[in-house]
Structure formats: structure tokens, C-alpha cells
Amino acid sequence: MTIKVHEKLLLTGAAGGLGKALRERLKANCSVLRLSDVQPFGAAAANEEVILADLADSAAVHTMVQGVDAIVHLGGVSVEGPFGPILQANILGAYNLYEAARKSGVKRIVFASSNHVTGFYRQDQTITADHPPRPDGMYGLSKAFGEDLSRLYFDRYGIETACVRIGSSFAEPKDRRMLATWLSFDDLHRLITACLTTPVLGHSIVFGMSNNAVTWWDNSRARHIGYVPQDSSDIFREAVYARTPAPDLKDPVAQYQGGGFVVAGPFGD
Ligand code: NAI
Ligand code: 15L
């Protein structure tokens, strides 16, 4: 059972894949769920509020954040691409969100970071939150900025943040790499709930993964969050192997944790 500790919770990126998956689930975490995105996604249902806002628009972000207790921040560019939109949505957007949170007195944020902060570690390495970032592109670099920004706002202002380095959160793993990186929607919700309810969160980095037998990430630095995954990619393994070719181990896509992101680009607009 989800313990409800927040009165009004803001979910950014509500029109996206994970936003849609979390919309119903997060209602258990609060009395009122405020949903936001830059794209229209329909009207508010019972116990919901809808505010359209571009994360790059400081005034709109301040209005979006006003009056909420906590934030689940999913909004932004979610893949590698030209730097301009990443700069606006992920870098300026994160700054606007944390400034608005500071001014409005928000005390806790769950930030959707990404495994691409550490995408240039190899697939035969196990890393912890103590390993230095090795972003695999501008997208991963922008998430590393968000992690550092949130640490600054914790050190200076005491705003607690969980930087959730989400692996691959989809209905099912799509390829062999995702057998290691998969995070089910229910486990994502369990992890966010743990981040929202643990007594002392501080500034934490946690890898967002289900209980997959093959993994590259060690969450032992995040035991205080109390996340216990219930799902596993293992039930998909046979089917994924049957429909996908064996990887070419000389290919960087198969060597590095970031998979295809390590060769995506070029970065220019
Ligand atoms: P998505 O691309 O489906 O959703 C992102 C949402 O952010 C979209 O609805 C988009 O309209 C909104 N957005 C983009 N620019 C914006 C702006 N300037 N202002 C306001 N809203 C803006 O991505 P998805 O899969 O739902 O991911 C959600 C978050 O989780 C993203 O931050 C992504 O980087 C992160 N993440 C997701 C992973 C996954 O496996 N789905 C893995 C790692 C990280
Ligand atoms: C991400 O950060 C992306 O948002 C998502 O679309 C997936 O590609 C995921 O990483 C992944 O690494 O599989």
C-alpha cells in the first residue's frame, strides 16, 4: 500500500511515455496531482490539475510550481539530439524548476536522471553511485548537470532530491541490452514512492532498474531509500534472445552501457 505523505504533487512531463504510465499510479501518493507538460494532453480529471508550461519559460515554471509540496520531474528532452532543445528544456528548464522550488518552499524532488550519465562505462563493469559521471552524449551531459544542480540546491537550501538514473522504462524490454537496464512501470512507481516517503532522502543517486539477473548497477549506496523491486526482465529473456541477433562485441554499441546513445549524433543543430 502506498503511504500518502504529500497533499499536492506536481508531475512534469505528463504527456510523455512515463508521464502517462504514472498518472493513475501517482494518485495514490497525494490528495491532488498537478500535471504539466509543454504539449496539451487533455483535461484534468477528479483530484487533478493541469497546467501547460514550457520548462524554458521561467515565469510559467514558477506558476506551475506554486503551491505544491513535492515534484516528480520527468519533463524534458528524453533522447540524444541537437543541443539547442536540450539546453532549453533540460539545462535551463532544470534551473528554472529548482529556482521555482526554492522560492515556493518545495522540500523534495524526484528528478528523472538517466543511465546515460554513465553511458561510457563498459557492459562488463558494475558501477555504484560513487563512480564519476561518464556521459555518452549531450543528453547524458544535461542529466549530469541536473544531478549537480540538485546537489547544489541541497547543499545550499536543503531541498532534498533523488536523482533516479532510469535505465529503460517501457512496457517490456525491447532488446538484449534492455534485459540489463529494464525498469517496469510498477517498479518505477515503487521507486518514486520510496523516494517520496523515505524519512531522510538527502541528495541521493539511485539506479532505476527492476530486479534483473544481469545488471551493471549496484544500488548499495541507496539502501536508505528502501526501494525493493518486484519485477524482473528475466521472464522476457528467452523471447528477446529468439528475436534479436547476437551482438558484435567489437561494436561500441555492444561494449558500452549506453548502447546506441554512445554513437548517436553529431551534436550540432
Ligand atoms: P518522453 O519524451 O516520452 O516525455 C518527456 C515529456 O517532456 C514530453 O511529454 C515532452 O512534451 C515534455 N517536454 C519536453 N520538452 C519540454 C519543455 N521544454 N517544457 C515542458 N515539457 C517538455 O520521455 P519519457 O520516456 O516519458 O521519459 C520521462 C523522463 O524520464 C525524461 O526526463 C527522460 O529523460 C527520463 N528517462 C526516461 C527513460 C525511459 O526509459 N523512458 C530512461 C531514462 C531517463
Ligand atoms: C533514456 O534515457 C531514454 O529516455 C529512453 O528513451 C531510453 O532510450 C533509455 O534511456 C535507455 O537507455 O534505454
Short mmCIF file of C-alpha atoms and ligand atoms in Angstrom, two decimals:
data_model
loop_
_atom_site.label_atom_id
_atom_site.label_comp_id
_atom_site.label_asym_id
_atom_site.label_seq_id
_atom_site.Cartn_x
_atom_site.Cartn_y
_atom_site.Cartn_z
CA MET A 1 0.00 0.00 0.00
CA THR A 2 1.27 3.47 -0.89
CA ILE A 3 1.63 5.85 2.06
CA LYS A 4 0.29 9.28 1.15
CA VAL A 5 2.66 11.90 2.57
CA HIS A 6 2.03 14.79 0.19
CA GLU A 7 -1.03 16.97 -0.25
CA LYS A 8 -0.25 18.34 -3.71
CA LEU A 9 2.26 16.64 -6.00
CA LEU A 10 3.50 18.04 -9.33
CA LEU A 11 4.30 15.67 -12.20
CA THR A 12 6.15 17.29 -15.11
CA GLY A 13 6.41 15.56 -18.49
CA ALA A 14 2.84 14.32 -18.01
CA ALA A 15 2.20 13.95 -21.76
CA GLY A 16 5.19 11.61 -22.24
CA GLY A 17 5.50 7.84 -22.09
CA LEU A 18 6.35 7.67 -18.38
CA GLY A 19 4.03 10.55 -17.51
CA LYS A 20 1.11 8.58 -18.95
CA ALA A 21 2.22 5.43 -17.11
CA LEU A 22 2.46 7.28 -13.79
CA ARG A 23 -0.65 9.47 -13.98
CA GLU A 24 -3.03 6.94 -12.41
CA ARG A 25 -0.40 5.35 -10.19
CA LEU A 26 0.69 8.63 -8.55
CA LYS A 27 -2.84 9.46 -7.44
CA ALA A 28 -2.20 7.11 -4.52
CA ASN A 29 0.70 9.35 -3.41
CA CYS A 30 -1.21 12.60 -2.91
CA SER A 31 -4.58 14.28 -2.47
CA VAL A 32 -4.19 16.43 -5.61
CA LEU A 33 -1.97 15.59 -8.60
CA ARG A 34 -0.89 18.58 -10.67
CA LEU A 35 0.11 17.55 -14.18
CA SER A 36 2.21 19.63 -16.53
CA ASP A 37 3.78 19.45 -19.97
CA VAL A 38 4.51 21.79 -22.86
CA GLN A 39 2.18 19.73 -25.07
CA PRO A 40 -1.56 19.59 -24.47
CA PHE A 41 -2.68 16.21 -23.09
CA GLY A 42 -6.34 16.63 -22.21
CA ALA A 43 -8.42 17.95 -19.35
CA ALA A 44 -7.98 17.43 -15.63
CA ALA A 45 -9.89 14.53 -14.06
CA ALA A 46 -11.05 14.38 -10.43
CA ASN A 47 -8.29 15.33 -7.96
CA GLU A 48 -6.10 16.57 -10.81
CA GLU A 49 -4.93 19.97 -12.03
CA VAL A 50 -3.45 20.62 -15.48
CA ILE A 51 -1.00 23.45 -16.17
CA LEU A 52 0.69 23.75 -19.56
CA ALA A 53 4.19 25.22 -19.27
CA ASP A 54 7.43 25.32 -21.19
CA LEU A 55 10.26 24.47 -18.80
CA ALA A 56 12.40 27.11 -20.50
CA ASP A 57 9.89 29.82 -19.52
CA SER A 58 10.84 30.92 -16.02
CA ALA A 59 7.54 32.71 -15.25
CA ALA A 60 5.47 29.73 -16.43
CA VAL A 61 7.57 27.36 -14.35
CA HIS A 62 7.10 29.49 -11.24
CA THR A 63 3.31 29.37 -11.73
CA MET A 64 3.49 25.61 -12.32
CA VAL A 65 5.41 25.01 -9.07
CA GLN A 66 3.49 27.43 -6.81
CA GLY A 67 1.58 25.61 -4.06
CA VAL A 68 2.91 22.07 -4.48
CA ASP A 69 4.62 20.04 -1.71
CA ALA A 70 6.83 17.86 -3.87
CA ILE A 71 7.76 17.36 -7.52
CA VAL A 72 8.33 14.36 -9.77
CA HIS A 73 10.29 15.95 -12.60
CA LEU A 74 10.09 13.94 -15.82
CA GLY A 75 9.74 16.78 -18.34
CA GLY A 76 12.42 17.46 -20.92
CA VAL A 77 14.16 16.10 -23.99
CA SER A 78 14.45 12.34 -23.38
CA VAL A 79 16.84 11.21 -26.12
CA GLU A 80 20.08 12.31 -27.80
CA GLY A 81 19.60 15.12 -30.30
CA PRO A 82 20.57 18.67 -31.22
CA PHE A 83 21.99 20.67 -28.31
CA GLY A 84 19.61 23.67 -28.64
CA PRO A 85 16.43 21.95 -27.38
CA ILE A 86 18.42 20.01 -24.75
CA LEU A 87 19.88 23.27 -23.46
CA GLN A 88 16.42 24.87 -23.23
CA ALA A 89 14.42 22.00 -21.73
CA ASN A 90 16.96 20.07 -19.66
CA ILE A 91 19.51 22.66 -18.55
CA LEU A 92 17.63 25.97 -18.41
CA GLY A 93 14.47 24.00 -17.55
CA ALA A 94 16.12 22.31 -14.56
CA TYR A 95 17.47 25.64 -13.34
CA ASN A 96 14.02 27.24 -13.63
CA LEU A 97 12.44 24.32 -11.76
CA TYR A 98 14.91 24.44 -8.85
CA GLU A 99 14.69 28.23 -8.57
CA ALA A 100 10.90 27.99 -8.52
CA ALA A 101 11.10 25.19 -5.92
CA ARG A 102 13.36 27.31 -3.72
CA LYS A 103 11.10 30.35 -3.94
CA SER A 104 7.95 28.28 -3.31
CA GLY A 105 9.38 26.26 -0.41
CA VAL A 106 9.25 22.84 -2.09
CA LYS A 107 11.28 20.44 0.05
CA ARG A 108 11.56 17.25 -2.01
CA ILE A 109 12.07 16.48 -5.73
CA VAL A 110 12.40 13.23 -7.65
CA PHE A 111 14.48 14.03 -10.73
CA ALA A 112 14.33 11.72 -13.75
CA SER A 113 18.01 11.40 -14.48
CA SER A 114 19.25 8.75 -16.87
CA ASN A 115 21.66 5.84 -17.21
CA HIS A 116 23.26 7.96 -19.97
CA VAL A 117 25.01 9.99 -17.24
CA THR A 118 27.27 6.93 -17.01
CA GLY A 119 26.79 5.52 -20.51
CA PHE A 120 30.52 5.28 -21.26
CA TYR A 121 31.16 2.61 -18.63
CA ARG A 122 31.53 -0.80 -20.18
CA GLN A 123 28.93 -3.52 -20.03
CA ASP A 124 31.36 -5.78 -18.14
CA GLN A 125 31.65 -3.25 -15.28
CA THR A 126 29.43 -2.88 -12.23
CA ILE A 127 29.22 0.71 -11.04
CA THR A 128 27.81 2.44 -7.97
CA ALA A 129 26.60 5.99 -7.42
CA ASP A 130 30.17 6.83 -6.34
CA HIS A 131 31.60 6.28 -9.82
CA PRO A 132 32.20 9.61 -11.61
CA PRO A 133 29.82 10.51 -14.44
CA ARG A 134 30.85 9.42 -17.94
CA PRO A 135 28.06 10.87 -20.10
CA ASP A 136 27.62 9.35 -23.54
CA GLY A 137 26.32 12.48 -25.27
CA MET A 138 24.76 15.91 -24.80
CA TYR A 139 21.58 14.35 -23.41
CA GLY A 140 23.52 12.42 -20.74
CA LEU A 141 25.58 15.54 -20.02
CA SER A 142 22.40 17.57 -19.47
CA LYS A 143 21.21 14.97 -16.94
CA ALA A 144 24.62 15.17 -15.21
CA PHE A 145 24.02 18.93 -14.97
CA GLY A 146 20.64 18.25 -13.35
CA GLU A 147 22.30 15.96 -10.81
CA ASP A 148 24.92 18.59 -9.91
CA LEU A 149 22.33 21.37 -9.85
CA SER A 150 20.17 19.41 -7.44
CA ARG A 151 23.18 18.74 -5.21
CA LEU A 152 23.86 22.49 -5.07
CA TYR A 153 20.24 23.17 -4.09
CA PHE A 154 20.52 20.52 -1.37
CA ASP A 155 23.81 21.85 -0.01
CA ARG A 156 22.68 25.48 -0.06
CA TYR A 157 18.97 25.31 0.56
CA GLY A 158 18.24 21.82 1.92
CA ILE A 159 15.95 20.80 -0.94
CA GLU A 160 16.14 17.01 -0.97
CA THR A 161 16.43 15.27 -4.34
CA ALA A 162 16.54 11.71 -5.56
CA CYS A 163 18.32 11.57 -8.90
CA VAL A 164 16.83 8.44 -10.40
CA ARG A 165 19.11 7.21 -13.17
CA ILE A 166 16.35 5.44 -15.05
CA GLY A 167 17.53 2.52 -17.17
CA SER A 168 14.93 1.59 -19.80
CA SER A 169 11.38 2.02 -18.60
CA PHE A 170 8.99 0.59 -21.14
CA ALA A 171 6.19 -1.97 -21.05
CA GLU A 172 8.73 -4.69 -21.98
CA PRO A 173 12.48 -4.84 -22.74
CA LYS A 174 12.93 -4.19 -26.47
CA ASP A 175 16.37 -5.75 -26.99
CA ARG A 176 19.16 -7.69 -25.26
CA ARG A 177 20.66 -4.56 -23.66
CA MET A 178 17.35 -3.75 -22.02
CA LEU A 179 17.39 -7.11 -20.24
CA ALA A 180 20.01 -5.42 -18.03
CA THR A 181 18.51 -1.92 -17.95
CA TRP A 182 14.76 -2.63 -17.78
CA LEU A 183 12.56 -0.92 -15.19
CA SER A 184 8.90 -1.91 -15.15
CA PHE A 185 6.30 0.83 -14.75
CA ASP A 186 5.18 -0.68 -11.43
CA ASP A 187 8.78 -0.73 -10.14
CA LEU A 188 9.24 2.86 -11.34
CA HIS A 189 6.22 3.81 -9.27
CA ARG A 190 7.58 1.81 -6.30
CA LEU A 191 10.91 3.62 -6.60
CA ILE A 192 9.32 7.07 -6.82
CA THR A 193 7.09 6.23 -3.86
CA ALA A 194 10.15 5.16 -1.86
CA CYS A 195 11.91 8.43 -2.77
CA LEU A 196 8.86 10.45 -1.70
CA THR A 197 8.30 8.64 1.58
CA THR A 198 11.71 7.71 2.98
CA PRO A 199 12.25 9.76 6.15
CA VAL A 200 15.65 11.19 5.19
CA LEU A 201 16.40 11.38 1.46
CA GLY A 202 19.19 13.96 1.40
CA HIS A 203 20.75 14.17 -2.03
CA SER A 204 20.76 10.67 -3.43
CA ILE A 205 21.58 8.93 -6.66
CA VAL A 206 19.75 5.69 -7.36
CA PHE A 207 19.74 3.50 -10.45
CA GLY A 208 16.23 2.89 -11.73
CA MET A 209 16.10 -0.81 -12.57
CA SER A 210 13.96 -3.81 -11.83
CA ASN A 211 15.34 -6.98 -10.20
CA ASN A 212 17.15 -8.13 -13.36
CA ALA A 213 19.63 -11.04 -13.10
CA VAL A 214 22.09 -9.28 -15.42
CA THR A 215 22.84 -5.77 -14.20
CA TRP A 216 25.62 -3.20 -14.39
CA TRP A 217 24.48 -1.15 -11.40
CA ASP A 218 24.87 -1.58 -7.67
CA ASN A 219 22.32 0.33 -5.58
CA SER A 220 24.04 -0.33 -2.25
CA ARG A 221 24.58 3.43 -1.76
CA ALA A 222 20.82 3.95 -1.83
CA ARG A 223 19.67 1.49 0.84
CA HIS A 224 18.24 4.40 2.86
CA ILE A 225 15.61 4.92 0.16
CA GLY A 226 14.12 1.49 0.82
CA TYR A 227 13.35 0.59 -2.80
CA VAL A 228 12.60 -3.11 -3.28
CA PRO A 229 11.91 -4.01 -6.94
CA GLN A 230 9.25 -6.66 -7.50
CA ASP A 231 9.59 -7.23 -11.25
CA SER A 232 12.36 -8.68 -13.42
CA SER A 233 13.30 -8.70 -17.10
CA ASP A 234 14.22 -12.37 -16.74
CA ILE A 235 10.77 -13.55 -17.83
CA PHE A 236 11.39 -11.91 -21.23
CA ARG A 237 14.91 -13.28 -21.77
CA GLU A 238 14.10 -16.28 -23.94
CA ALA A 239 11.79 -14.34 -26.25
CA VAL A 240 14.24 -11.42 -26.59
CA TYR A 241 17.13 -13.78 -27.46
CA ALA A 242 14.96 -15.55 -30.03
CA ARG A 243 14.03 -12.39 -31.90
CA THR A 244 17.36 -10.48 -31.75
CA PRO A 245 20.80 -11.25 -33.27
CA ALA A 246 23.88 -11.93 -31.14
CA PRO A 247 25.78 -8.66 -30.51
CA ASP A 248 29.02 -7.79 -32.34
CA LEU A 249 31.38 -7.42 -29.37
CA LYS A 250 33.66 -5.09 -31.38
CA ASP A 251 30.81 -2.63 -31.77
CA PRO A 252 30.79 0.23 -29.19
CA VAL A 253 27.01 -0.13 -29.05
CA ALA A 254 27.53 -3.60 -27.52
CA GLN A 255 30.56 -2.64 -25.44
CA TYR A 256 29.21 0.34 -23.50
CA GLN A 257 26.31 0.63 -21.09
CA GLY A 258 24.75 3.48 -23.06
CA GLY A 259 24.17 1.22 -26.08
CA GLY A 260 23.17 3.16 -29.20
CA PHE A 261 23.46 6.51 -27.41
CA VAL A 262 27.29 6.23 -27.43
CA VAL A 263 27.34 6.69 -31.21
CA ALA A 264 24.29 8.94 -31.65
CA GLY A 265 24.93 12.37 -33.09
CA PRO A 266 26.54 14.56 -34.34
CA PHE A 267 25.70 17.08 -31.62
CA GLY A 268 25.20 20.23 -33.75
CA ASP A 269 21.83 21.81 -34.55
P1 NAI B 1 9.07 11.42 -23.24
O1 NAI B 1 9.90 12.06 -24.27
O2 NAI B 1 8.01 10.46 -23.68
O3 NAI B 1 8.40 12.53 -22.31
C1 NAI B 1 9.04 13.74 -21.98
C2 NAI B 1 7.98 14.81 -21.89
O4 NAI B 1 8.65 16.04 -21.61
C3 NAI B 1 7.19 15.01 -23.20
O5 NAI B 1 5.80 14.87 -22.96
C4 NAI B 1 7.57 16.41 -23.65
O6 NAI B 1 6.50 17.12 -24.25
C5 NAI B 1 8.00 17.06 -22.33
N1 NAI B 1 8.89 18.18 -22.62
C6 NAI B 1 9.93 18.22 -23.49
N2 NAI B 1 10.44 19.47 -23.54
C7 NAI B 1 9.72 20.22 -22.67
C8 NAI B 1 9.76 21.58 -22.29
N3 NAI B 1 10.64 22.45 -22.82
N4 NAI B 1 8.87 22.01 -21.38
C9 NAI B 1 7.96 21.16 -20.83
N5 NAI B 1 7.86 19.86 -21.16
C10 NAI B 1 8.74 19.39 -22.07
O7 NAI B 1 10.09 10.68 -22.23
P2 NAI B 1 9.77 9.55 -21.16
O8 NAI B 1 10.23 8.26 -21.70
O9 NAI B 1 8.40 9.68 -20.65
O10 NAI B 1 10.81 9.95 -20.01
C11 NAI B 1 10.46 10.81 -18.98
C12 NAI B 1 11.73 11.31 -18.31
O11 NAI B 1 12.48 10.21 -17.84
C13 NAI B 1 12.64 12.12 -19.22
O12 NAI B 1 13.22 13.17 -18.47
C14 NAI B 1 13.70 11.12 -19.62
O13 NAI B 1 14.92 11.77 -19.92
C15 NAI B 1 13.78 10.26 -18.38
N6 NAI B 1 14.23 8.91 -18.69
C16 NAI B 1 13.39 8.03 -19.31
C17 NAI B 1 13.81 6.75 -19.59
C18 NAI B 1 12.90 5.72 -20.16
O14 NAI B 1 13.34 4.57 -20.31
N7 NAI B 1 11.66 6.03 -20.53
C19 NAI B 1 15.19 6.32 -19.29
C20 NAI B 1 15.99 7.35 -18.66
C21 NAI B 1 15.52 8.58 -18.37
C1 15L B 2 16.91 7.14 -21.82
O1 15L B 2 17.46 7.99 -21.13
C2 15L B 2 15.79 7.47 -22.74
O2 15L B 2 14.98 8.50 -22.20
C3 15L B 2 14.92 6.29 -23.09
O3 15L B 2 14.15 6.65 -24.24
C4 15L B 2 15.73 5.02 -23.38
O4 15L B 2 16.36 5.12 -24.57
C5 15L B 2 16.69 4.76 -22.21
O5 15L B 2 17.44 5.88 -21.85
C6 15L B 2 17.66 3.61 -22.48
O6 15L B 2 18.85 3.77 -22.23
O7 15L B 2 17.22 2.54 -22.91
#
